[in-house]
Amino acid sequence: MTSIEGPVRVRFAPSPTGSLHIGGVRTALFNWLCARHYGGQFILRIEDTDEKRFVPGAADDISISLRWVGIDWDEGPDVGGPYGPYVQSERFELGIYRPFVEQLLEAGLAYMSFTTEEELAQMRAAAEAAGIKAFRFRGPERDWPLDRQWEMAASGKPYTVRLKTPLEGETRFRDLIRGGDEIVVQNDQLQDIVLIKSTGMPVYHFAHLVDDHLMKITHVMRGEEWVPSTPYHVLLYDYFGWQRPVFAHLPAILRQDGKGKLSKRKDDVATHRFRERGYLPETMLNYLALQGWSYDGVTEIMSRDELIARFTLDRIQPSPARWNPEKLRDMNGIYIRKRTAEQVAELVLPFMQRAGLIGDPASEAERAYLLRLIPLIHERLEELQEAPELLEFFYRDVTPGETYNPADLIPKKHDAAQTIAMLRAAHEALSRQEEWTPPALEATLRGLCEQLEVKPGPLFGAIRVAVTGRSVAPPLFDTLAGVGRERTLARLAAAIAALERMV
């Protein structure tokens, strides 16, 4: 797996710039599975050095989302560890990065750049006017003696610190997911990137690398969008004389149509949204593991322990994964069906409360009634949020003309008068029904079909619409038992009256 000796140490280092994208959870998951499979450590680090994009509360969302899916960490902001703190702004305040900046400056491998944003914009515009497609900045200060740079800084002029990239030669590195082949970049295609902003705050390229070294990270597993930046990171490792980690750039997750990557700006892929819609943690863990990784190309349903046992880096695919909402829904349905009725009732209870169908707190009677109804929807449920809509007619009145169109009561090849006759007969038969259980109700209504000489489909369909307000509902006899005698008879009477007004 790796040429690095010692324990495997990996990290997930998100920026708190908004709700955690589901693709970020996939990155965290692959790192976590790697650590758990190979007996290493998984570290959570918050990289909050981008002050302009920082979103209050986003760091909490990251922790909550990861823990919801089932990802825990051995070291991190809230659990501590030997290499803390694990929040970059806190590390900055402790002055952790400054000695490394000064080391590069002293060695002539970085320089203070006094070029302003306005001047930089002018340079870009001039390059574009000259037909230069790729503007690569290299500041004039890179050739200044360090004393002159310090003198300019002492005068109070703002500056950034930039990496001094080689003008000739090439930079090489290997990517484990891309077969370990060398990726070669010509140095004249690089530019002098910013390492330290004018505020003194380190940028990602610098801070993450220093932190990875100090935290003894052995494998850097991140999205493939970081491949173009890796030559700069390699240069920094080499400039410092540090051993490089193993690089493994994970494949992108494309939209379902394959046109572009999943985006938190364009797609509904914030992790908390899946929790709000009623996806189970084990579903998300399982499905996300398959986004760019496969065990044998066939097996898809795997438990947490099975994923840990089977996960190896060589099975990560370099080609992009493709998001499939329907497959995710199907998988969630499978995991819901693995739960007992009691467990599902507890899971859907908050959704029923938010819909106003059950009180908060729920009474014992409400809980018992919900548990009775769960078997009616257990096989059909794919998102827990669907439960209120599927069960609503058990809790609220069904009124012709409001809840449904009375014309929907009339089966195909039948008219209103025929439907009235069938429903009247059903109302009369059920009003005499003593045992209100699914088997007893089925026996009565099937016997009524024979008595009326009608097929079950038209009669049962009319009863279903009258009692539920919809043409598709859980099994009829279970539904009637759940609705109860009084409400069933009242809804049949209301349906008959509505049809009588039509004739």
Coordinates of C-alpha atoms in Angstrom, one line a residue:
M1 CA 0.0 0.0 0.0
T2 CA 2.7 2.5 1.0
S3 CA 6.4 2.9 1.2
I4 CA 6.1 5.1 4.3
E5 CA 7.1 3.3 7.5
G6 CA 5.1 3.6 10.7
P7 CA 1.4 4.0 11.3
V8 CA -1.0 5.3 8.6
R9 CA -2.2 8.8 9.5
V10 CA -4.8 10.5 7.3
R11 CA -6.9 13.6 7.8
F12 CA -10.0 15.4 6.6
A13 CA -9.4 19.2 6.6
P14 CA -12.5 21.0 5.4
S15 CA -13.0 24.8 5.3
P16 CA -16.0 26.1 7.2
T17 CA -17.4 28.1 4.3
G18 CA -21.0 26.7 4.3
S19 CA -22.9 23.4 4.8
L20 CA -20.8 20.3 4.4
H21 CA -21.2 19.0 0.8
I22 CA -21.9 15.3 0.4
G23 CA -18.8 15.1 -1.7
G24 CA -16.8 16.3 1.3
V25 CA -18.3 13.5 3.4
R26 CA -17.1 11.0 0.7
T27 CA -13.6 12.4 1.0
A28 CA -13.7 12.1 4.8
L29 CA -15.1 8.6 4.5
F30 CA -12.4 7.3 2.3
N31 CA -9.8 8.7 4.7
W32 CA -11.6 7.2 7.6
L33 CA -11.9 3.8 6.0
C34 CA -8.2 3.9 5.1
A35 CA -7.3 4.6 8.8
R36 CA -9.7 2.0 10.2
H37 CA -8.7 -0.7 7.7
Y38 CA -5.0 -0.3 8.1
G39 CA -5.1 0.3 11.9
G40 CA -4.0 4.0 11.7
Q41 CA -5.4 7.3 12.9
F42 CA -8.0 9.6 11.3
I43 CA -7.6 13.3 12.1
L44 CA -10.2 16.1 11.7
R45 CA -8.7 19.6 11.1
I46 CA -10.7 22.7 10.5
E47 CA -9.0 25.0 7.9
D48 CA -10.5 28.4 8.6
T49 CA -7.8 30.7 7.1
D50 CA -10.2 32.1 4.4
E51 CA -11.7 34.9 6.4
K52 CA -13.8 36.2 3.5
R53 CA -15.6 33.0 3.0
F54 CA -15.9 31.9 6.6
V55 CA -19.5 31.1 7.6
P56 CA -20.4 31.1 11.4
G57 CA -21.7 27.7 12.5
A58 CA -20.2 25.8 9.5
A59 CA -17.6 24.1 11.7
D60 CA -20.3 22.7 13.9
D61 CA -22.2 21.5 10.8
I62 CA -19.1 19.6 9.7
S63 CA -18.8 17.8 13.0
I64 CA -22.5 17.0 13.2
S65 CA -22.7 15.8 9.6
L66 CA -19.7 13.5 9.9
R67 CA -20.9 12.0 13.2
W68 CA -24.4 11.5 11.8
V69 CA -22.9 9.4 9.0
G70 CA -20.9 7.4 11.5
I71 CA -17.4 8.9 11.0
D72 CA -15.5 9.5 14.2
W73 CA -12.0 10.9 14.6
D74 CA -9.0 10.0 16.8
E75 CA -7.8 13.6 16.9
G76 CA -9.6 16.8 16.3
P77 CA -11.0 20.1 17.6
D78 CA -13.3 18.6 20.2
V79 CA -11.3 15.5 21.1
G80 CA -7.9 17.0 21.3
G81 CA -4.7 15.1 20.5
P82 CA -0.9 15.4 20.7
Y83 CA -0.6 17.8 17.7
G84 CA -3.3 20.4 18.5
P85 CA -4.8 22.8 18.2
Y86 CA -6.7 21.4 15.3
V87 CA -8.2 24.7 14.0
Q88 CA -5.9 26.6 11.8
S89 CA -6.8 30.1 13.1
E90 CA -5.9 28.9 16.6
R91 CA -2.6 27.6 15.2
F92 CA -2.0 30.9 13.5
E93 CA -2.6 32.8 16.8
L94 CA 0.1 30.6 18.4
G95 CA 2.6 31.6 15.8
I96 CA 3.1 28.1 14.5
Y97 CA 3.5 29.1 10.8
R98 CA 5.8 32.1 11.2
P99 CA 9.1 30.2 11.7
F100 CA 8.5 28.2 8.5
V101 CA 7.8 31.4 6.5
E102 CA 11.1 32.9 7.8
Q103 CA 12.9 29.7 7.0
L104 CA 11.9 30.0 3.3
L105 CA 12.7 33.7 3.2
E106 CA 16.1 33.2 4.7
A107 CA 16.8 30.4 2.2
G108 CA 15.7 32.6 -0.7
L109 CA 12.9 30.1 -1.6
A110 CA 10.2 32.6 -1.0
Y111 CA 10.0 36.4 -1.1
M112 CA 7.9 39.4 0.0
S113 CA 5.8 40.7 -2.8
F114 CA 4.6 44.3 -2.7
T115 CA 2.5 44.2 -5.9
T116 CA -0.9 45.5 -5.1
E117 CA -4.2 43.9 -6.3
E118 CA -4.7 46.8 -8.7
E119 CA -1.2 46.3 -10.2
L120 CA -1.8 42.6 -10.5
A121 CA -5.1 43.2 -12.3
Q122 CA -3.2 45.6 -14.7
M123 CA -0.6 42.9 -15.4
R124 CA -3.3 40.4 -16.2
A125 CA -5.0 42.8 -18.5
A126 CA -1.8 43.6 -20.3
A127 CA -1.0 39.9 -20.7
E128 CA -4.4 39.3 -22.1
A129 CA -4.0 42.2 -24.6
A130 CA -0.7 40.7 -25.7
G131 CA -2.4 37.4 -26.4
I132 CA -0.9 35.6 -23.5
K133 CA -3.5 32.9 -22.6
A134 CA -2.1 31.8 -19.2
F135 CA -0.8 34.7 -17.1
R136 CA 1.9 33.4 -14.7
F137 CA 2.9 35.9 -12.0
R138 CA 6.6 36.2 -11.0
G139 CA 7.2 39.3 -8.9
P140 CA 10.3 41.5 -9.5
E141 CA 11.0 41.2 -5.7
R142 CA 12.0 37.6 -6.2
D143 CA 15.5 38.8 -7.2
W144 CA 15.8 41.4 -4.4
P145 CA 18.1 40.7 -1.5
L146 CA 16.2 39.8 1.7
D147 CA 17.5 43.0 3.4
R148 CA 15.8 45.2 0.8
Q149 CA 12.6 43.2 1.2
W150 CA 12.7 43.8 5.0
E151 CA 13.4 47.5 4.5
M152 CA 10.4 47.8 2.2
A153 CA 8.2 45.9 4.8
A154 CA 9.5 48.1 7.6
S155 CA 8.3 51.2 5.7
G156 CA 4.8 50.0 6.2
K157 CA 3.9 48.9 2.7
P158 CA 1.6 45.9 2.7
Y159 CA 3.1 42.7 1.3
T160 CA 2.3 39.1 0.7
V161 CA 4.8 36.2 0.8
R162 CA 5.1 34.2 -2.4
L163 CA 6.7 30.9 -3.2
K164 CA 9.8 31.3 -5.5
T165 CA 9.2 28.7 -8.1
P166 CA 12.0 27.4 -10.4
L167 CA 12.2 28.9 -13.8
E168 CA 13.6 25.8 -15.4
G169 CA 13.4 22.0 -15.0
E170 CA 10.4 20.0 -14.0
T171 CA 8.5 18.9 -10.9
R172 CA 7.5 15.2 -10.5
F173 CA 5.2 13.4 -8.2
R174 CA 3.2 10.2 -8.0
D175 CA -0.5 9.6 -7.5
L176 CA -1.4 6.3 -5.9
I177 CA -4.9 6.3 -7.5
R178 CA -3.5 6.9 -11.0
G179 CA -1.5 3.8 -10.9
G180 CA 1.5 5.3 -9.2
D181 CA 2.8 6.8 -12.5
E182 CA 4.7 10.0 -12.3
I183 CA 3.0 13.2 -13.1
V184 CA 5.4 15.6 -14.7
V185 CA 5.0 19.4 -14.7
Q186 CA 7.3 21.8 -16.5
N187 CA 8.4 24.5 -14.0
D188 CA 8.0 27.3 -16.5
Q189 CA 4.3 26.5 -16.4
L190 CA 4.1 27.4 -12.7
Q191 CA 3.8 30.8 -11.1
D192 CA 4.8 32.3 -7.7
I193 CA 1.8 31.6 -5.6
V194 CA 0.9 33.4 -2.4
L195 CA 1.8 31.6 0.8
I196 CA 1.0 34.3 3.3
K197 CA -1.7 37.0 2.7
S198 CA -1.2 40.7 3.5
T199 CA -3.0 40.1 6.7
G200 CA -0.3 37.7 7.8
M201 CA -2.7 34.7 7.5
P202 CA -1.4 31.7 5.7
V203 CA -3.3 30.4 2.7
Y204 CA -4.3 26.8 2.2
H205 CA -1.2 25.8 0.1
F206 CA 1.1 26.7 3.0
A207 CA -0.8 26.1 6.1
H208 CA -2.1 22.7 5.2
L209 CA 1.3 21.5 4.3
V210 CA 2.9 22.7 7.5
D211 CA 0.1 21.1 9.5
D212 CA 0.3 17.8 7.6
H213 CA 4.1 17.7 8.3
L214 CA 3.7 18.6 12.0
M215 CA 0.8 16.1 12.4
K216 CA 2.8 13.4 10.7
I217 CA 0.2 12.8 8.0
T218 CA 1.4 9.9 5.8
H219 CA -1.3 9.9 3.1
V220 CA -2.9 13.0 1.6
M221 CA -6.3 11.8 0.2
R222 CA -8.3 14.7 -1.3
G223 CA -10.3 15.6 -4.4
E224 CA -8.8 15.4 -7.8
E225 CA -9.3 19.2 -8.2
W226 CA -6.1 19.6 -6.2
V227 CA -3.9 17.8 -8.7
P228 CA -2.9 21.0 -10.5
S229 CA -1.8 22.5 -7.2
T230 CA 0.2 19.5 -6.1
P231 CA 3.4 20.6 -7.9
Y232 CA 3.5 23.7 -5.5
H233 CA 3.1 21.4 -2.5
V234 CA 5.8 19.1 -3.8
L235 CA 8.2 22.1 -4.2
L236 CA 7.5 23.1 -0.6
Y237 CA 8.1 19.6 0.8
D238 CA 11.4 19.6 -1.1
Y239 CA 12.3 23.1 -0.1
F240 CA 11.9 22.2 3.5
G241 CA 13.6 18.9 3.1
W242 CA 10.6 17.0 4.4
Q243 CA 9.5 13.5 3.2
R244 CA 6.5 13.8 1.0
P245 CA 3.3 12.0 1.9
V246 CA 1.7 9.5 -0.4
F247 CA -0.7 11.5 -2.7
A248 CA -4.1 10.0 -3.6
H249 CA -6.5 12.2 -5.5
L250 CA -10.0 11.0 -5.4
P251 CA -12.3 10.9 -8.5
A252 CA -14.9 13.6 -8.9
I253 CA -18.6 12.9 -8.3
L254 CA -20.5 13.9 -11.4
R255 CA -24.2 14.8 -11.7
Q256 CA -26.6 12.1 -12.7
D257 CA -26.5 13.3 -16.3
G258 CA -22.7 13.3 -16.3
K259 CA -22.6 17.0 -17.1
G260 CA -20.4 18.6 -14.5
K261 CA -19.5 17.9 -10.9
L262 CA -22.0 17.9 -8.1
S263 CA -22.1 21.4 -6.7
K264 CA -23.5 22.8 -3.4
R265 CA -24.5 25.9 -5.3
K266 CA -26.5 24.1 -8.0
D267 CA -27.5 20.8 -6.4
D268 CA -29.3 19.8 -3.3
V269 CA -26.3 18.0 -1.8
A270 CA -25.7 19.6 1.6
T271 CA -25.3 16.7 4.0
H272 CA -27.9 18.0 6.5
R273 CA -30.6 17.9 3.7
F274 CA -30.3 14.1 3.5
R275 CA -30.8 13.9 7.2
E276 CA -33.8 16.2 7.0
R277 CA -35.3 14.1 4.2
G278 CA -35.0 10.9 6.2
Y279 CA -32.0 9.1 4.9
L280 CA -30.4 6.6 7.4
P281 CA -26.8 7.0 8.4
E282 CA -25.9 3.5 7.3
T283 CA -27.4 4.2 3.9
M284 CA -25.2 7.3 3.4
L285 CA -22.1 5.4 4.6
N286 CA -22.8 2.5 2.2
Y287 CA -23.7 4.6 -0.8
L288 CA -20.9 7.1 -0.5
A289 CA -18.4 4.3 -0.2
L290 CA -19.4 3.2 -3.7
Q291 CA -18.8 6.7 -5.1
G292 CA -15.5 5.9 -6.7
W293 CA -14.7 2.6 -4.9
S294 CA -15.9 -0.9 -5.5
Y295 CA -15.3 -4.1 -3.6
D296 CA -15.8 -6.7 -6.4
G297 CA -18.0 -4.8 -8.9
V298 CA -21.1 -6.7 -7.8
T299 CA -21.6 -6.4 -4.0
E300 CA -23.3 -3.2 -3.0
I301 CA -25.0 -3.6 0.4
M302 CA -22.3 -3.6 3.0
S303 CA -22.3 -2.8 6.7
R304 CA -19.9 -0.5 8.4
D305 CA -17.7 -3.4 9.6
E306 CA -17.7 -5.0 6.1
L307 CA -16.6 -1.7 4.5
I308 CA -13.8 -1.3 6.9
A309 CA -12.6 -4.9 6.3
R310 CA -12.9 -4.7 2.5
F311 CA -11.6 -1.1 1.9
T312 CA -8.2 -0.9 0.1
L313 CA -6.8 2.1 -1.8
D314 CA -6.1 0.0 -4.9
R315 CA -9.9 -0.4 -5.4
I316 CA -10.5 3.3 -5.8
Q317 CA -11.2 4.1 -9.4
P318 CA -9.5 7.0 -11.1
S319 CA -12.6 7.6 -13.3
P320 CA -15.3 9.9 -12.1
A321 CA -18.2 8.5 -10.1
R322 CA -21.8 9.4 -11.0
W323 CA -24.4 10.5 -8.5
N324 CA -27.6 8.5 -8.8
P325 CA -30.5 9.8 -6.6
E326 CA -32.8 6.9 -7.5
K327 CA -30.2 4.3 -6.5
L328 CA -29.7 6.1 -3.2
R329 CA -33.4 6.1 -2.6
D330 CA -33.6 2.4 -3.3
M331 CA -30.7 1.7 -1.0
N332 CA -32.4 3.7 1.8
G333 CA -35.5 1.7 1.3
I334 CA -33.5 -1.5 1.7
Y335 CA -32.0 -0.2 5.0
I336 CA -35.4 1.0 6.2
R337 CA -36.8 -2.5 5.6
K338 CA -33.9 -3.9 7.7
R339 CA -35.2 -2.0 10.7
T340 CA -38.0 -3.3 12.9
A341 CA -41.5 -1.7 12.9
E342 CA -40.7 -0.3 16.4
Q343 CA -37.5 1.3 15.1
V344 CA -39.2 2.8 12.0
A345 CA -41.9 4.2 14.2
E346 CA -39.3 6.0 16.3
L347 CA -37.6 7.2 13.2
V348 CA -40.7 8.6 11.5
L349 CA -42.1 10.1 14.7
P350 CA -40.3 13.5 14.3
F351 CA -41.5 13.8 10.8
M352 CA -45.1 13.1 11.9
Q353 CA -44.8 15.7 14.6
R354 CA -43.4 18.3 12.2
A355 CA -46.4 17.6 9.9
G356 CA -48.7 18.3 12.8
L357 CA -50.2 14.7 12.8
I358 CA -48.8 13.8 16.2
G359 CA -48.4 15.9 19.3
D360 CA -45.0 16.9 20.6
P361 CA -44.5 15.2 23.0
A362 CA -46.4 12.2 21.6
S363 CA -48.8 10.4 23.9
E364 CA -48.6 6.7 24.5
A365 CA -51.8 6.3 22.5
E366 CA -50.3 8.2 19.6
R367 CA -47.2 6.1 19.7
A368 CA -49.2 2.9 19.8
Y369 CA -51.4 4.0 16.9
L370 CA -48.3 4.9 14.8
L371 CA -46.8 1.6 15.5
R372 CA -50.0 -0.1 14.3
L373 CA -49.7 1.8 11.0
I374 CA -46.0 1.3 10.2
P375 CA -46.4 -2.2 8.7
L376 CA -48.8 -0.6 6.1
I377 CA -46.0 1.6 4.7
H378 CA -42.8 -0.2 5.8
E379 CA -42.3 -1.9 2.4
R380 CA -43.0 1.4 0.4
L381 CA -41.0 3.8 2.5
E382 CA -37.8 5.1 0.8
E383 CA -37.4 8.4 2.6
L384 CA -38.6 8.9 6.2
Q385 CA -40.1 12.2 5.2
E386 CA -42.6 10.3 3.0
A387 CA -44.4 8.9 6.1
P388 CA -46.7 11.9 6.8
E389 CA -48.0 12.0 3.3
L390 CA -48.5 8.2 3.2
L391 CA -50.3 8.2 6.6
E392 CA -52.1 11.5 6.5
F393 CA -55.6 10.1 5.8
F394 CA -55.3 8.0 9.0
Y395 CA -55.1 11.2 11.0
R396 CA -57.1 13.8 9.0
D397 CA -60.6 13.9 7.6
V398 CA -61.1 12.8 4.0
T399 CA -63.7 15.0 2.4
P400 CA -65.0 14.7 -1.2
G401 CA -64.6 18.0 -3.1
E402 CA -61.7 19.0 -0.8
T403 CA -59.5 16.0 -0.2
Y404 CA -60.4 14.4 -3.5
N405 CA -62.5 14.9 -6.6
P406 CA -65.8 12.9 -6.2
A407 CA -65.5 11.9 -9.9
D408 CA -62.5 9.8 -8.8
L409 CA -64.9 7.5 -7.0
I410 CA -66.3 6.2 -10.2
P411 CA -64.5 3.1 -11.6
K412 CA -63.8 2.7 -15.3
K413 CA -66.8 1.4 -17.2
H414 CA -69.1 2.4 -14.4
D415 CA -71.3 5.4 -13.8
A416 CA -72.3 7.4 -10.8
A417 CA -75.5 5.4 -10.1
Q418 CA -73.7 2.1 -10.2
T419 CA -71.0 3.4 -7.9
I420 CA -73.6 4.7 -5.5
A421 CA -75.2 1.3 -5.4
M422 CA -72.0 -0.4 -4.7
L423 CA -70.9 2.0 -1.9
R424 CA -74.4 1.8 -0.3
A425 CA -74.1 -1.9 -0.2
A426 CA -70.6 -1.7 1.3
H427 CA -71.7 0.8 3.9
E428 CA -74.6 -1.5 4.9
A429 CA -72.5 -4.6 5.1
L430 CA -69.7 -2.9 7.1
S431 CA -72.2 -1.3 9.5
R432 CA -73.1 -4.8 10.5
Q433 CA -69.5 -5.9 10.8
E434 CA -68.7 -7.0 14.3
E435 CA -65.0 -8.1 14.0
W436 CA -63.0 -5.1 12.6
T437 CA -59.8 -7.0 11.5
P438 CA -58.3 -7.3 8.1
P439 CA -59.2 -10.9 7.6
A440 CA -62.8 -10.4 8.7
L441 CA -63.2 -7.2 6.5
E442 CA -61.7 -9.0 3.5
A443 CA -64.2 -11.9 4.0
T444 CA -67.1 -9.5 4.2
L445 CA -66.2 -7.4 1.2
R446 CA -65.3 -10.4 -1.1
G447 CA -68.6 -11.9 -0.1
L448 CA -70.2 -8.6 -1.1
C449 CA -68.6 -8.9 -4.5
E450 CA -70.2 -12.2 -5.1
Q451 CA -73.6 -11.0 -3.8
L452 CA -73.5 -7.9 -6.1
E453 CA -72.0 -9.9 -9.0
V454 CA -69.2 -7.4 -9.5
K455 CA -65.5 -7.8 -9.7
P456 CA -63.4 -6.8 -6.7
G457 CA -61.4 -4.2 -8.6
P458 CA -64.2 -1.6 -9.1
L459 CA -65.8 -2.1 -5.6
F460 CA -62.5 -2.1 -3.8
G461 CA -61.2 0.9 -5.8
A462 CA -64.3 3.0 -5.0
I463 CA -64.0 2.1 -1.3
R464 CA -60.3 3.0 -1.3
V465 CA -60.9 6.5 -2.7
A466 CA -63.8 7.1 -0.4
V467 CA -61.8 6.1 2.7
T468 CA -58.3 7.4 1.8
G469 CA -59.0 10.1 -0.8
R470 CA -56.5 8.5 -3.1
S471 CA -56.4 5.7 -5.7
V472 CA -53.1 4.3 -4.4
A473 CA -52.8 3.5 -0.7
P474 CA -51.7 0.6 1.6
P475 CA -53.6 -2.7 1.3
L476 CA -57.3 -2.0 1.6
F477 CA -58.3 -4.3 4.4
D478 CA -55.3 -3.2 6.6
T479 CA -56.2 0.4 5.8
L480 CA -59.9 0.0 6.9
A481 CA -58.7 -1.7 10.1
G482 CA -56.4 1.2 10.8
V483 CA -58.9 3.9 10.0
G484 CA -61.5 2.3 12.2
R485 CA -65.2 1.5 12.0
E486 CA -66.6 5.0 12.7
R487 CA -64.4 6.9 10.4
T488 CA -64.7 4.3 7.6
L489 CA -68.5 4.4 7.7
A490 CA -68.5 8.2 7.9
R491 CA -66.3 8.5 4.9
L492 CA -68.3 6.1 2.9
A493 CA -71.5 8.1 3.8
A494 CA -69.8 11.3 2.6
A495 CA -68.8 9.7 -0.6
I496 CA -72.3 8.4 -1.3
A497 CA -73.7 11.9 -0.6
A498 CA -71.2 13.5 -3.0
L499 CA -72.1 11.1 -5.8
E500 CA -75.8 11.6 -5.2
R501 CA -75.3 15.4 -5.8
M502 CA -73.8 14.5 -9.2
V503 CA -76.8 12.6 -10.5

